[in-house]
Amino acid sequence: MTTTEPNQSDLAAEQLRDAMVQHLIELGAARDPRVIAAFRAVLRHLATPDVDVAKAYDAEFAAVTKTDATGVDISSVSAARVQAMQIEQARIQPGMTILEIGSGGPNAAYLAEMVGADGRVITMDIDPDVTARATGFLQAAGYRNVTVLTADAENGAPDQGPFDRIVVTVQAADIPPAWMHQLKEGGRLIVPLRMRGMTRTVAFVREGDRLVSDGFELCGFVPMQGAGENRVRLAVLHDVEDEEIALRLDGHPEPDARALAEALHSPRATVWSGVTLGGSESNEHLDLWLTTALDNLPLMAAKPGARKRGLVTSASPLGVPTLVDGGSLAYRTVRATDAEDRYELGAIGHGPHGRGLAERLASEIRTWDREHRNDQARIEVHPAGTPDDRIPAGRRIERRHTRITITWP
């Protein structure tokens, strides 16, 4: 009997995979022993042969696999941390039938590990290049309980359901009726849902004709394509290379971009809230509170060059909540405090009403700290046309298929 010794590249990949899993455990992204085992098993580097193996096993690295004609990312293999986070949210059991919307390969393999030999995974994508790549990876990695479909996920996969779980790996602004109808009662839908510009991967549970949140996490995903495509619009305020500043509009009123551009070059008014965060604390619940409480609060995206030049003091790839009123604006910011690894929240305003807007933003930060800091919002999704008296009071987001509400205890 002969045995085949693993070669050096296989051993190196295994060591990198073990290190990635250990990092996922330390981050708290992978907690369930079955999730940990799944991430130890999948040879994710086979899905991105053009990427350095060490990079493929970087827990925070998302490999962009396709861009559109304008350079916007439209397909990727998500970072392992985000994949683990979503799979933890899904609470998958052996023998389940899972629909994955947005293919790539490795995530379907993780799902296949979770459901086991008696379960099924259906992964679908609108782009034949993506599904061809996913098919090649799954065959090379030896997964036989995964079906790959090339189709617009707006209609789900009616011939393959109903599903115990639906895991969406692209940013969605709406929930198509097919996803609800093909999900079993009590089933879980995990979806990166964009609400007023802010994206959270939400774990929803189906309760009759509505979806009710059971937790959410901060995330970033490439946008949905096809019939469900609904991208944010940009209102450019500063258009200098490497210093671009723009507002991301998602149902917000059309701003006076010219006046706001002038305001950005006017003296700033700074208001501090007295509320502090630890260095490892996330702003995700605060920002969701702000968009619940304030009407015209788009996100301001700014390149690092804009901050370096002093045009803005905060720049985030996900955008910074910015209160807008006519030709004035105010955005959330932070500063270091005397306490180690602790930062104070505040607001910076520009324009004729900049100080008033900054004071209002700081006031809502204090309200969040006083009344909701230890709370998590409840997000519900109801079919479009649901009467107001059947929907909870709170921030309502009207989409083509659904009425989404954000409420707080």
Short mmCIF file of N, CA and C in Angstrom, two decimals, residues 1-63:
data_model
loop_
_atom_site.label_atom_id
_atom_site.label_comp_id
_atom_site.label_asym_id
_atom_site.label_seq_id
_atom_site.Cartn_x
_atom_site.Cartn_y
_atom_site.Cartn_z
N MET A 1 0.86 -1.20 0.00
CA MET A 1 0.00 0.00 0.00
C MET A 1 0.88 1.23 0.00
N THR A 2 0.57 2.17 -0.88
CA THR A 2 1.36 3.40 -0.95
C THR A 2 0.56 4.55 -0.39
N THR A 3 1.25 5.51 0.14
CA THR A 3 0.59 6.73 0.63
C THR A 3 1.20 7.93 -0.06
N THR A 4 0.38 8.96 -0.21
CA THR A 4 0.86 10.20 -0.84
C THR A 4 1.12 11.23 0.23
N GLU A 5 2.34 11.66 0.33
CA GLU A 5 2.69 12.67 1.32
C GLU A 5 2.22 14.05 0.85
N PRO A 6 1.66 14.85 1.74
CA PRO A 6 1.28 16.21 1.33
C PRO A 6 2.51 17.01 0.93
N ASN A 7 2.37 17.79 -0.15
CA ASN A 7 3.52 18.60 -0.57
C ASN A 7 3.62 19.86 0.27
N GLN A 8 4.70 20.58 0.06
CA GLN A 8 4.97 21.76 0.89
C GLN A 8 3.89 22.84 0.73
N SER A 9 3.38 23.01 -0.49
CA SER A 9 2.36 24.04 -0.70
C SER A 9 1.08 23.68 0.03
N ASP A 10 0.72 22.36 0.07
CA ASP A 10 -0.46 21.93 0.80
C ASP A 10 -0.28 22.18 2.30
N LEU A 11 0.91 21.88 2.82
CA LEU A 11 1.17 22.10 4.24
C LEU A 11 1.12 23.58 4.58
N ALA A 12 1.66 24.41 3.68
CA ALA A 12 1.63 25.86 3.92
C ALA A 12 0.19 26.37 3.94
N ALA A 13 -0.64 25.88 3.00
CA ALA A 13 -2.05 26.30 2.96
C ALA A 13 -2.78 25.85 4.23
N GLU A 14 -2.46 24.64 4.70
CA GLU A 14 -3.11 24.15 5.92
C GLU A 14 -2.74 25.00 7.13
N GLN A 15 -1.47 25.38 7.22
CA GLN A 15 -1.03 26.24 8.33
C GLN A 15 -1.71 27.60 8.26
N LEU A 16 -1.81 28.15 7.05
CA LEU A 16 -2.48 29.45 6.89
C LEU A 16 -3.96 29.35 7.24
N ARG A 17 -4.56 28.24 6.87
CA ARG A 17 -5.99 28.04 7.16
C ARG A 17 -6.19 27.93 8.68
N ASP A 18 -5.31 27.20 9.34
CA ASP A 18 -5.42 27.09 10.81
C ASP A 18 -5.26 28.44 11.47
N ALA A 19 -4.33 29.24 10.97
CA ALA A 19 -4.11 30.58 11.54
C ALA A 19 -5.33 31.46 11.31
N MET A 20 -5.95 31.35 10.12
CA MET A 20 -7.16 32.13 9.83
C MET A 20 -8.29 31.75 10.79
N VAL A 21 -8.47 30.45 11.00
CA VAL A 21 -9.53 29.99 11.89
C VAL A 21 -9.28 30.48 13.31
N GLN A 22 -8.05 30.43 13.75
CA GLN A 22 -7.73 30.92 15.09
C GLN A 22 -8.06 32.40 15.22
N HIS A 23 -7.78 33.15 14.15
CA HIS A 23 -8.10 34.58 14.17
C HIS A 23 -9.61 34.80 14.21
N LEU A 24 -10.37 33.99 13.47
CA LEU A 24 -11.83 34.09 13.48
C LEU A 24 -12.37 33.82 14.88
N ILE A 25 -11.78 32.87 15.57
CA ILE A 25 -12.20 32.57 16.94
C ILE A 25 -11.91 33.76 17.85
N GLU A 26 -10.71 34.33 17.71
CA GLU A 26 -10.33 35.47 18.55
C GLU A 26 -11.21 36.68 18.29
N LEU A 27 -11.65 36.86 17.04
CA LEU A 27 -12.53 37.98 16.70
C LEU A 27 -13.96 37.75 17.18
N GLY A 28 -14.29 36.53 17.52
CA GLY A 28 -15.66 36.21 17.88
C GLY A 28 -16.55 35.96 16.69
N ALA A 29 -15.97 35.91 15.48
CA ALA A 29 -16.76 35.68 14.27
C ALA A 29 -17.18 34.22 14.15
N ALA A 30 -16.34 33.30 14.61
CA ALA A 30 -16.64 31.87 14.59
C ALA A 30 -16.67 31.38 16.04
N ARG A 31 -17.83 30.91 16.47
CA ARG A 31 -18.00 30.46 17.86
C ARG A 31 -18.51 29.01 17.94
N ASP A 32 -19.46 28.67 17.09
CA ASP A 32 -20.01 27.33 17.07
C ASP A 32 -18.92 26.34 16.62
N PRO A 33 -18.70 25.25 17.35
CA PRO A 33 -17.67 24.28 16.94
C PRO A 33 -17.88 23.75 15.53
N ARG A 34 -19.12 23.66 15.08
CA ARG A 34 -19.38 23.18 13.72
C ARG A 34 -18.98 24.22 12.68
N VAL A 35 -19.17 25.49 13.00
CA VAL A 35 -18.70 26.55 12.10
C VAL A 35 -17.18 26.53 12.02
N ILE A 36 -16.54 26.38 13.16
CA ILE A 36 -15.07 26.33 13.20
C ILE A 36 -14.56 25.16 12.37
N ALA A 37 -15.21 23.99 12.51
CA ALA A 37 -14.80 22.82 11.74
C ALA A 37 -14.97 23.05 10.24
N ALA A 38 -16.06 23.71 9.85
CA ALA A 38 -16.29 23.99 8.43
C ALA A 38 -15.19 24.87 7.86
N PHE A 39 -14.78 25.87 8.60
CA PHE A 39 -13.75 26.79 8.10
C PHE A 39 -12.37 26.14 8.10
N ARG A 40 -12.19 25.10 8.91
CA ARG A 40 -10.93 24.35 8.84
C ARG A 40 -10.91 23.43 7.63
N ALA A 41 -12.09 23.05 7.12
CA ALA A 41 -12.17 22.02 6.08
C ALA A 41 -12.05 22.55 4.65
N VAL A 42 -12.51 23.76 4.41
CA VAL A 42 -12.64 24.26 3.03
C VAL A 42 -11.33 24.87 2.53
N LEU A 43 -10.91 24.43 1.36
CA LEU A 43 -9.68 24.94 0.72
C LEU A 43 -10.03 26.19 -0.08
N ARG A 44 -10.28 27.29 0.61
CA ARG A 44 -10.80 28.49 -0.02
C ARG A 44 -9.83 29.08 -1.05
N HIS A 45 -8.55 28.84 -0.92
CA HIS A 45 -7.59 29.42 -1.86
C HIS A 45 -7.78 28.90 -3.27
N LEU A 46 -8.42 27.73 -3.43
CA LEU A 46 -8.65 27.20 -4.78
C LEU A 46 -9.63 28.05 -5.57
N ALA A 47 -10.43 28.86 -4.88
CA ALA A 47 -11.43 29.70 -5.56
C ALA A 47 -10.83 30.97 -6.15
N THR A 48 -9.65 31.33 -5.68
CA THR A 48 -9.00 32.57 -6.15
C THR A 48 -7.55 32.26 -6.54
N PRO A 49 -7.37 31.53 -7.62
CA PRO A 49 -6.01 31.11 -8.00
C PRO A 49 -5.07 32.26 -8.32
N ASP A 50 -5.60 33.44 -8.65
CA ASP A 50 -4.76 34.58 -8.97
C ASP A 50 -4.36 35.38 -7.73
N VAL A 51 -4.85 34.96 -6.58
CA VAL A 51 -4.56 35.66 -5.32
C VAL A 51 -3.52 34.86 -4.55
N ASP A 52 -2.56 35.55 -3.95
CA ASP A 52 -1.57 34.89 -3.13
C ASP A 52 -2.27 34.06 -2.04
N VAL A 53 -1.76 32.86 -1.79
CA VAL A 53 -2.41 31.96 -0.84
C VAL A 53 -2.52 32.59 0.54
N ALA A 54 -1.49 33.28 0.97
CA ALA A 54 -1.53 33.93 2.29
C ALA A 54 -2.65 34.96 2.34
N LYS A 55 -2.86 35.69 1.24
CA LYS A 55 -3.92 36.68 1.19
C LYS A 55 -5.30 36.00 1.23
N ALA A 56 -5.41 34.86 0.54
CA ALA A 56 -6.68 34.14 0.51
C ALA A 56 -7.12 33.71 1.91
N TYR A 57 -6.14 33.52 2.80
CA TYR A 57 -6.45 33.09 4.17
C TYR A 57 -6.34 34.23 5.18
N ASP A 58 -6.35 35.46 4.68
CA ASP A 58 -6.46 36.63 5.55
C ASP A 58 -7.95 36.78 5.89
N ALA A 59 -8.28 36.71 7.17
CA ALA A 59 -9.68 36.70 7.60
C ALA A 59 -10.45 37.94 7.18
N GLU A 60 -9.74 39.04 6.91
CA GLU A 60 -10.40 40.30 6.58
C GLU A 60 -10.35 40.62 5.08
N PHE A 61 -9.77 39.74 4.29
CA PHE A 61 -9.57 40.04 2.86
C PHE A 61 -10.73 39.54 2.01
N ALA A 62 -11.33 40.46 1.25
CA ALA A 62 -12.37 40.11 0.27
C ALA A 62 -11.75 40.20 -1.12
N ALA A 63 -11.77 39.11 -1.85
CA ALA A 63 -11.16 39.08 -3.18
C ALA A 63 -12.17 39.52 -4.23
#
